[in-house]
Amino acid sequence: MQKFLTALIVLAASPAMSQDASGEVEFNNHCRTCHSVEEGDNRMGPTLHAVIDRKAGSVPGYGYSDAMAGSDVVWDAETLDAFIEAPDAVVPGNAMKPYSEITDPKVRELIVSYLSETEV
Ligand code: HEC
């Protein structure tokens, strides 16, 4: 059993997998430490449930930075893509840290499309 579990973990962590990984896998790799997609589930970061068309800094009960709360950005495919590439370029002074910028456009696209599906 131990051996089986170890094999599973090695498989899940293998970089080769992220090549054709689904948006959910990429989300889990890059965002899930701090974000949930469940409604009302604020963790270290605010819930990303139904984030498309949401004004930045507007989830009730989450303690945003002044930068995020005061931002006029509305999250859509374009602003989300830009934000996860370089958060400070979109909302200067935001508190989403530590964060590693996602330079691969394909990975960003997968994550944004995964987030669009949480809207139902
Ligand atoms: C280290 C923890 C961490 C990671 C990793 C992280 N975030 Fe965040 N995120 C935060 C925090 C904290 C905030 C609130 C920032 C603020 O108030 O300035 C935030 C805010 C956001 C917001 C703004 C939400 C709103 O309600 O306006 C979006 C969108 C977002 N994150 C998307 C992502 C995505 C997509 C990923 C993965 C690619 C990601 N984050 C990875 C911690 C994180």
XYZ file of N, CA and C and ligand atoms in Angstrom:
403
model
N 0.844 -1.206 0.000
C 0.000 0.000 0.000
C 0.872 1.246 0.000
N 1.838 1.256 0.896
C 2.763 2.383 0.971
C 3.415 2.641 -0.382
N 3.827 1.532 -1.010
C 4.503 1.622 -2.290
C 3.581 2.200 -3.355
N 2.362 1.745 -3.320
C 1.349 2.198 -4.269
C 1.104 3.710 -4.121
N 0.986 4.131 -2.875
C 0.754 5.558 -2.614
C 1.928 6.399 -3.079
N 3.123 5.918 -2.814
C 4.316 6.645 -3.236
C 4.317 6.799 -4.756
N 3.962 5.715 -5.441
C 3.926 5.762 -6.910
C 2.920 6.806 -7.386
N 1.780 6.849 -6.725
C 0.747 7.825 -7.093
C 1.249 9.248 -6.908
N 1.912 9.474 -5.795
C 2.404 10.824 -5.494
C 3.455 11.234 -6.525
N 4.336 10.305 -6.866
C 5.381 10.600 -7.848
C 4.728 10.945 -9.187
N 3.707 10.190 -9.547
C 3.001 10.415 -10.799
C 2.347 11.795 -10.807
N 1.699 12.131 -9.700
C 0.973 13.398 -9.625
C 1.936 14.579 -9.686
N 3.144 14.379 -9.188
C 4.086 15.489 -9.126
C 4.941 15.583 -10.385
N 4.786 14.638 -11.281
C 5.648 14.608 -12.460
C 5.420 15.812 -13.371
N 6.467 16.527 -13.726
C 6.317 17.728 -14.553
C 5.776 17.408 -15.942
N 6.022 16.213 -16.437
C 5.565 15.846 -17.769
C 4.042 15.938 -17.846
N 3.388 15.687 -16.721
C 1.937 15.684 -16.729
C 1.338 17.053 -16.993
N 2.018 18.091 -16.544
C 1.407 19.414 -16.663
C 1.303 19.863 -18.128
N 1.958 19.161 -19.025
C 1.858 19.485 -20.455
C 0.416 19.482 -20.959
N -0.319 18.395 -20.703
C -1.707 18.361 -21.169
C -2.674 18.367 -19.996
N -2.240 18.904 -18.902
C -3.089 18.830 -17.724
C -4.325 19.690 -17.899
N -5.361 19.318 -17.234
C -6.604 20.072 -17.294
C -6.472 21.346 -16.464
N -7.419 22.240 -16.633
C -7.420 23.469 -15.851
C -7.467 23.214 -14.361
N -8.180 22.170 -13.969
C -8.282 21.893 -12.539
C -6.923 21.538 -11.945
N -6.155 20.735 -12.688
C -4.825 20.360 -12.200
C -3.939 21.602 -12.074
N -3.995 22.455 -13.101
C -3.185 23.682 -13.044
C -3.648 24.583 -11.903
N -4.957 24.671 -11.723
C -5.480 25.467 -10.605
C -4.960 24.905 -9.282
N -5.023 23.579 -9.155
C -4.542 22.953 -7.917
C -3.063 23.241 -7.695
N -2.289 23.209 -8.767
C -0.846 23.454 -8.646
C -0.533 24.890 -8.252
N -1.243 25.840 -8.852
C -0.826 27.243 -8.721
C -1.660 28.077 -7.756
N -2.870 27.659 -7.486
C -3.785 28.556 -6.769
C -4.397 27.950 -5.512
N -4.521 26.645 -5.475
C -5.340 26.016 -4.454
C -4.778 26.117 -3.038
N -3.486 26.334 -2.920
C -2.912 26.554 -1.585
C -3.664 27.685 -0.882
N -4.095 28.663 -1.644
C -4.701 29.855 -1.036
C -6.163 30.081 -1.416
N -6.648 29.465 -2.487
C -8.002 29.752 -2.974
C -8.849 28.495 -3.116
N -10.134 28.647 -2.808
C -11.134 27.619 -3.096
C -12.056 28.160 -4.190
N -12.771 27.258 -4.878
C -13.772 27.709 -5.847
C -15.189 27.470 -5.312
N -15.272 27.094 -4.030
C -16.595 26.886 -3.421
C -17.165 28.240 -2.985
N -18.463 28.386 -3.169
C -19.121 29.624 -2.776
C -18.931 29.885 -1.278
N -18.555 31.106 -0.928
C -18.442 31.492 0.484
C -17.206 30.961 1.189
N -16.355 30.248 0.490
C -15.198 29.600 1.130
C -13.944 30.469 0.987
N -13.842 31.474 1.845
C -12.656 32.323 1.839
C -11.558 31.662 2.664
N -10.385 31.565 2.099
C -9.252 30.991 2.834
C -8.227 32.091 3.016
N -6.955 31.782 2.705
C -5.967 32.852 2.756
C -6.320 33.907 1.697
N -6.811 33.442 0.551
C -7.344 34.342 -0.481
C -8.863 34.191 -0.537
N -9.551 35.159 -1.171
C -11.013 35.096 -1.287
C -11.446 33.950 -2.195
N -12.687 33.459 -2.020
C -13.173 32.408 -2.901
C -13.156 32.903 -4.357
N -12.836 31.987 -5.272
C -12.852 32.328 -6.700
C -14.108 31.759 -7.370
N -15.101 31.415 -6.555
C -16.377 30.979 -7.106
C -16.995 32.144 -7.877
N -17.460 31.896 -9.087
C -18.133 32.916 -9.903
C -17.331 34.213 -9.997
N -16.037 34.068 -10.220
C -15.166 35.256 -10.234
C -15.341 36.089 -11.510
N -15.804 35.442 -12.584
C -15.985 36.175 -13.849
C -17.110 37.211 -13.698
N -16.838 38.419 -14.159
C -17.759 39.562 -14.066
C -17.855 40.130 -12.653
N -17.005 39.659 -11.742
C -17.034 40.184 -10.382
C -16.081 41.370 -10.303
N -16.466 42.399 -9.583
C -15.556 43.525 -9.373
C -14.465 43.071 -8.401
N -13.235 43.508 -8.652
C -12.133 43.154 -7.753
C -12.454 43.612 -6.326
N -12.047 42.801 -5.360
C -12.182 43.198 -3.959
C -13.596 43.264 -3.441
N -14.502 42.427 -3.949
C -15.912 42.603 -3.571
C -16.558 41.396 -2.881
N -15.775 40.377 -2.504
C -16.394 39.249 -1.794
C -16.676 39.670 -0.349
N -17.944 39.554 0.081
C -18.286 39.976 1.444
C -17.540 39.139 2.484
N -17.067 39.788 3.539
C -16.460 39.068 4.642
C -14.997 38.741 4.450
N -14.421 39.107 3.302
C -12.988 38.844 3.115
C -12.215 40.144 3.332
N -11.110 40.072 4.061
C -10.324 41.274 4.371
C -9.286 41.595 3.308
N -9.697 42.328 2.292
C -8.793 42.682 1.186
C -7.785 43.756 1.600
N -6.706 43.829 0.832
C -5.800 44.971 0.928
C -6.543 46.203 0.421
N -6.093 47.389 0.816
C -6.709 48.621 0.309
C -6.581 48.680 -1.208
N -5.456 48.160 -1.722
C -5.212 48.195 -3.162
C -6.287 47.405 -3.906
N -6.602 46.203 -3.416
C -7.591 45.362 -4.103
C -8.990 45.925 -3.887
N -9.299 46.311 -2.658
C -10.637 46.828 -2.358
C -10.922 48.091 -3.167
N -9.899 48.887 -3.414
C -10.097 50.154 -4.120
C -9.916 50.064 -5.623
N -9.668 48.850 -6.125
C -9.409 48.700 -7.562
C -10.708 48.740 -8.367
N -10.629 49.297 -9.567
C -11.794 49.347 -10.454
C -11.839 48.166 -11.412
N -10.880 47.260 -11.283
C -10.814 46.123 -12.213
C -12.040 45.235 -12.046
N -12.566 44.754 -13.175
C -13.606 43.718 -13.160
C -12.964 42.470 -13.745
N -13.148 41.327 -13.065
C -12.476 40.096 -13.512
C -13.188 39.490 -14.709
N -12.446 39.348 -15.798
C -12.929 38.605 -16.964
C -11.722 37.840 -17.516
N -11.908 37.168 -18.644
C -10.826 36.326 -19.162
C -9.544 37.143 -19.347
N -9.700 38.382 -19.804
C -8.530 39.202 -20.096
C -7.839 39.703 -18.830
N -8.611 40.237 -17.889
C -7.986 40.790 -16.678
C -7.429 39.665 -15.795
N -8.110 38.513 -15.766
C -7.584 37.396 -14.977
C -6.266 36.904 -15.563
N -6.220 36.784 -16.884
C -4.998 36.341 -17.548
C -3.844 37.283 -17.201
N -4.099 38.586 -17.299
C -3.047 39.558 -17.007
C -2.644 39.505 -15.531
N -3.631 39.307 -14.652
C -3.358 39.302 -13.212
C -2.494 38.109 -12.808
N -2.805 36.916 -13.343
C -2.005 35.752 -12.922
C -0.662 35.692 -13.654
N -0.520 36.537 -14.670
C 0.814 36.665 -15.258
C 1.662 37.602 -14.402
N 1.082 38.713 -14.013
C 1.828 39.719 -13.248
C 0.860 40.526 -12.378
N 0.547 40.016 -11.175
C -0.477 40.653 -10.328
C -0.271 42.151 -10.115
N 0.966 42.572 -9.879
C 1.186 43.987 -9.567
C 0.981 44.911 -10.761
N 1.001 44.358 -11.969
C 0.760 45.185 -13.149
C -0.730 45.518 -13.269
N -1.576 44.671 -12.693
C -3.023 44.863 -12.807
C -3.586 45.582 -11.570
N -3.149 45.127 -10.394
C -3.562 45.772 -9.139
C -2.297 46.082 -8.338
N -1.684 47.236 -8.592
C -0.429 47.568 -7.904
C -0.621 47.587 -6.390
N 0.295 46.925 -5.680
C 0.246 46.934 -4.223
C -0.684 45.890 -3.633
N -1.170 44.947 -4.460
C -2.064 43.900 -3.932
C -1.312 42.987 -2.960
N -2.098 42.225 -2.170
C -1.500 41.405 -1.118
C -1.442 39.921 -1.480
N -1.517 39.597 -2.777
C -1.463 38.183 -3.172
C 0.002 37.743 -3.230
N 0.528 37.378 -2.071
C 1.948 37.045 -1.986
C 2.172 35.947 -0.954
N 3.168 35.096 -1.086
C 4.113 35.015 -2.204
C 3.467 34.351 -3.411
N 3.721 34.864 -4.598
C 3.101 34.346 -5.805
C 4.140 34.271 -6.918
N 4.171 33.140 -7.615
C 5.087 32.986 -8.747
C 4.341 33.255 -10.036
N 4.739 34.231 -10.761
C 4.073 34.623 -12.001
C 4.036 33.453 -12.978
N 2.898 33.266 -13.652
C 2.771 32.170 -14.616
C 3.103 32.716 -16.005
N 4.237 32.305 -16.515
C 4.707 32.875 -17.783
C 4.146 32.138 -18.999
N 3.691 30.890 -18.817
C 3.199 30.096 -19.946
C 1.740 30.463 -20.254
N 1.461 31.075 -21.416
C 0.099 31.504 -21.740
C -0.895 30.352 -21.776
N -0.430 29.173 -22.147
C -1.303 27.997 -22.218
C -1.802 27.628 -20.822
N -0.903 27.680 -19.858
C -1.281 27.362 -18.473
C -2.269 28.404 -17.948
N -2.025 29.679 -18.275
C -2.945 30.736 -17.829
C -4.321 30.524 -18.443
N -4.349 30.161 -19.706
C -5.620 29.941 -20.397
C -6.406 28.798 -19.740
N -5.692 27.722 -19.406
C -6.353 26.580 -18.763
C -6.969 26.992 -17.423
N -6.232 27.777 -16.657
C -6.730 28.188 -15.341
C -7.929 29.122 -15.497
N -7.838 30.076 -16.410
C -8.945 31.021 -16.597
C -10.189 30.281 -17.078
N -9.999 29.307 -17.964
C -11.173 28.595 -18.452
C -11.767 27.711 -17.348
N -10.910 27.163 -16.497
C -11.420 26.412 -15.335
C -12.239 27.338 -14.429
N -11.735 28.546 -14.199
C -12.450 29.485 -13.323
C -13.780 29.930 -13.936
N -13.844 30.002 -15.264
C -15.096 30.390 -15.921
C -16.185 29.353 -15.677
N -15.764 28.110 -15.472
C -16.742 27.035 -15.273
C -17.325 27.036 -13.862
N -16.738 27.790 -12.940
C -17.261 27.781 -11.570
C -18.492 28.673 -11.467
N -18.878 29.280 -12.594
C -19.945 30.272 -12.544
C -21.341 29.669 -12.445
N -21.466 28.398 -12.744
C -22.804 27.784 -12.787
C -23.503 27.746 -11.435
C 0.040 32.720 -1.617
C -1.394 32.624 -1.693
C -2.035 32.843 -3.053
C -1.836 32.158 -4.228
C -0.837 31.030 -4.499
C -2.770 32.693 -5.188
N -3.514 33.686 -4.593
Fe -4.920 34.825 -5.494
N -5.106 35.950 -3.810
C -4.430 35.737 -2.625
C -4.729 36.802 -1.703
C -4.182 36.936 -0.280
C -5.610 37.667 -2.374
C -6.187 38.986 -1.860
C -5.226 40.085 -2.337
C -5.519 41.461 -1.833
O -6.453 41.676 -1.028
O -4.786 42.378 -2.269
C -5.829 37.104 -3.701
C -6.645 37.661 -4.670
C -6.931 37.082 -5.894
C -7.873 37.588 -6.844
C -8.772 38.792 -6.663
C -10.094 38.255 -6.130
C -11.148 39.290 -5.844
O -12.109 38.937 -5.159
O -11.024 40.429 -6.296
C -7.870 36.740 -7.920
C -8.718 36.864 -9.171
C -6.913 35.709 -7.626
N -6.353 35.945 -6.398
C -6.629 34.665 -8.470
C -5.623 33.721 -8.238
C -5.305 32.665 -9.155
C -6.062 32.363 -10.440
C -4.236 32.006 -8.624
C -3.444 30.876 -9.242
C -2.931 31.126 -10.572
C -3.917 32.638 -7.356
N -4.794 33.672 -7.160
C -2.902 32.246 -6.482
C -3.589 34.691 -2.351
C -3.090 33.803 -3.292
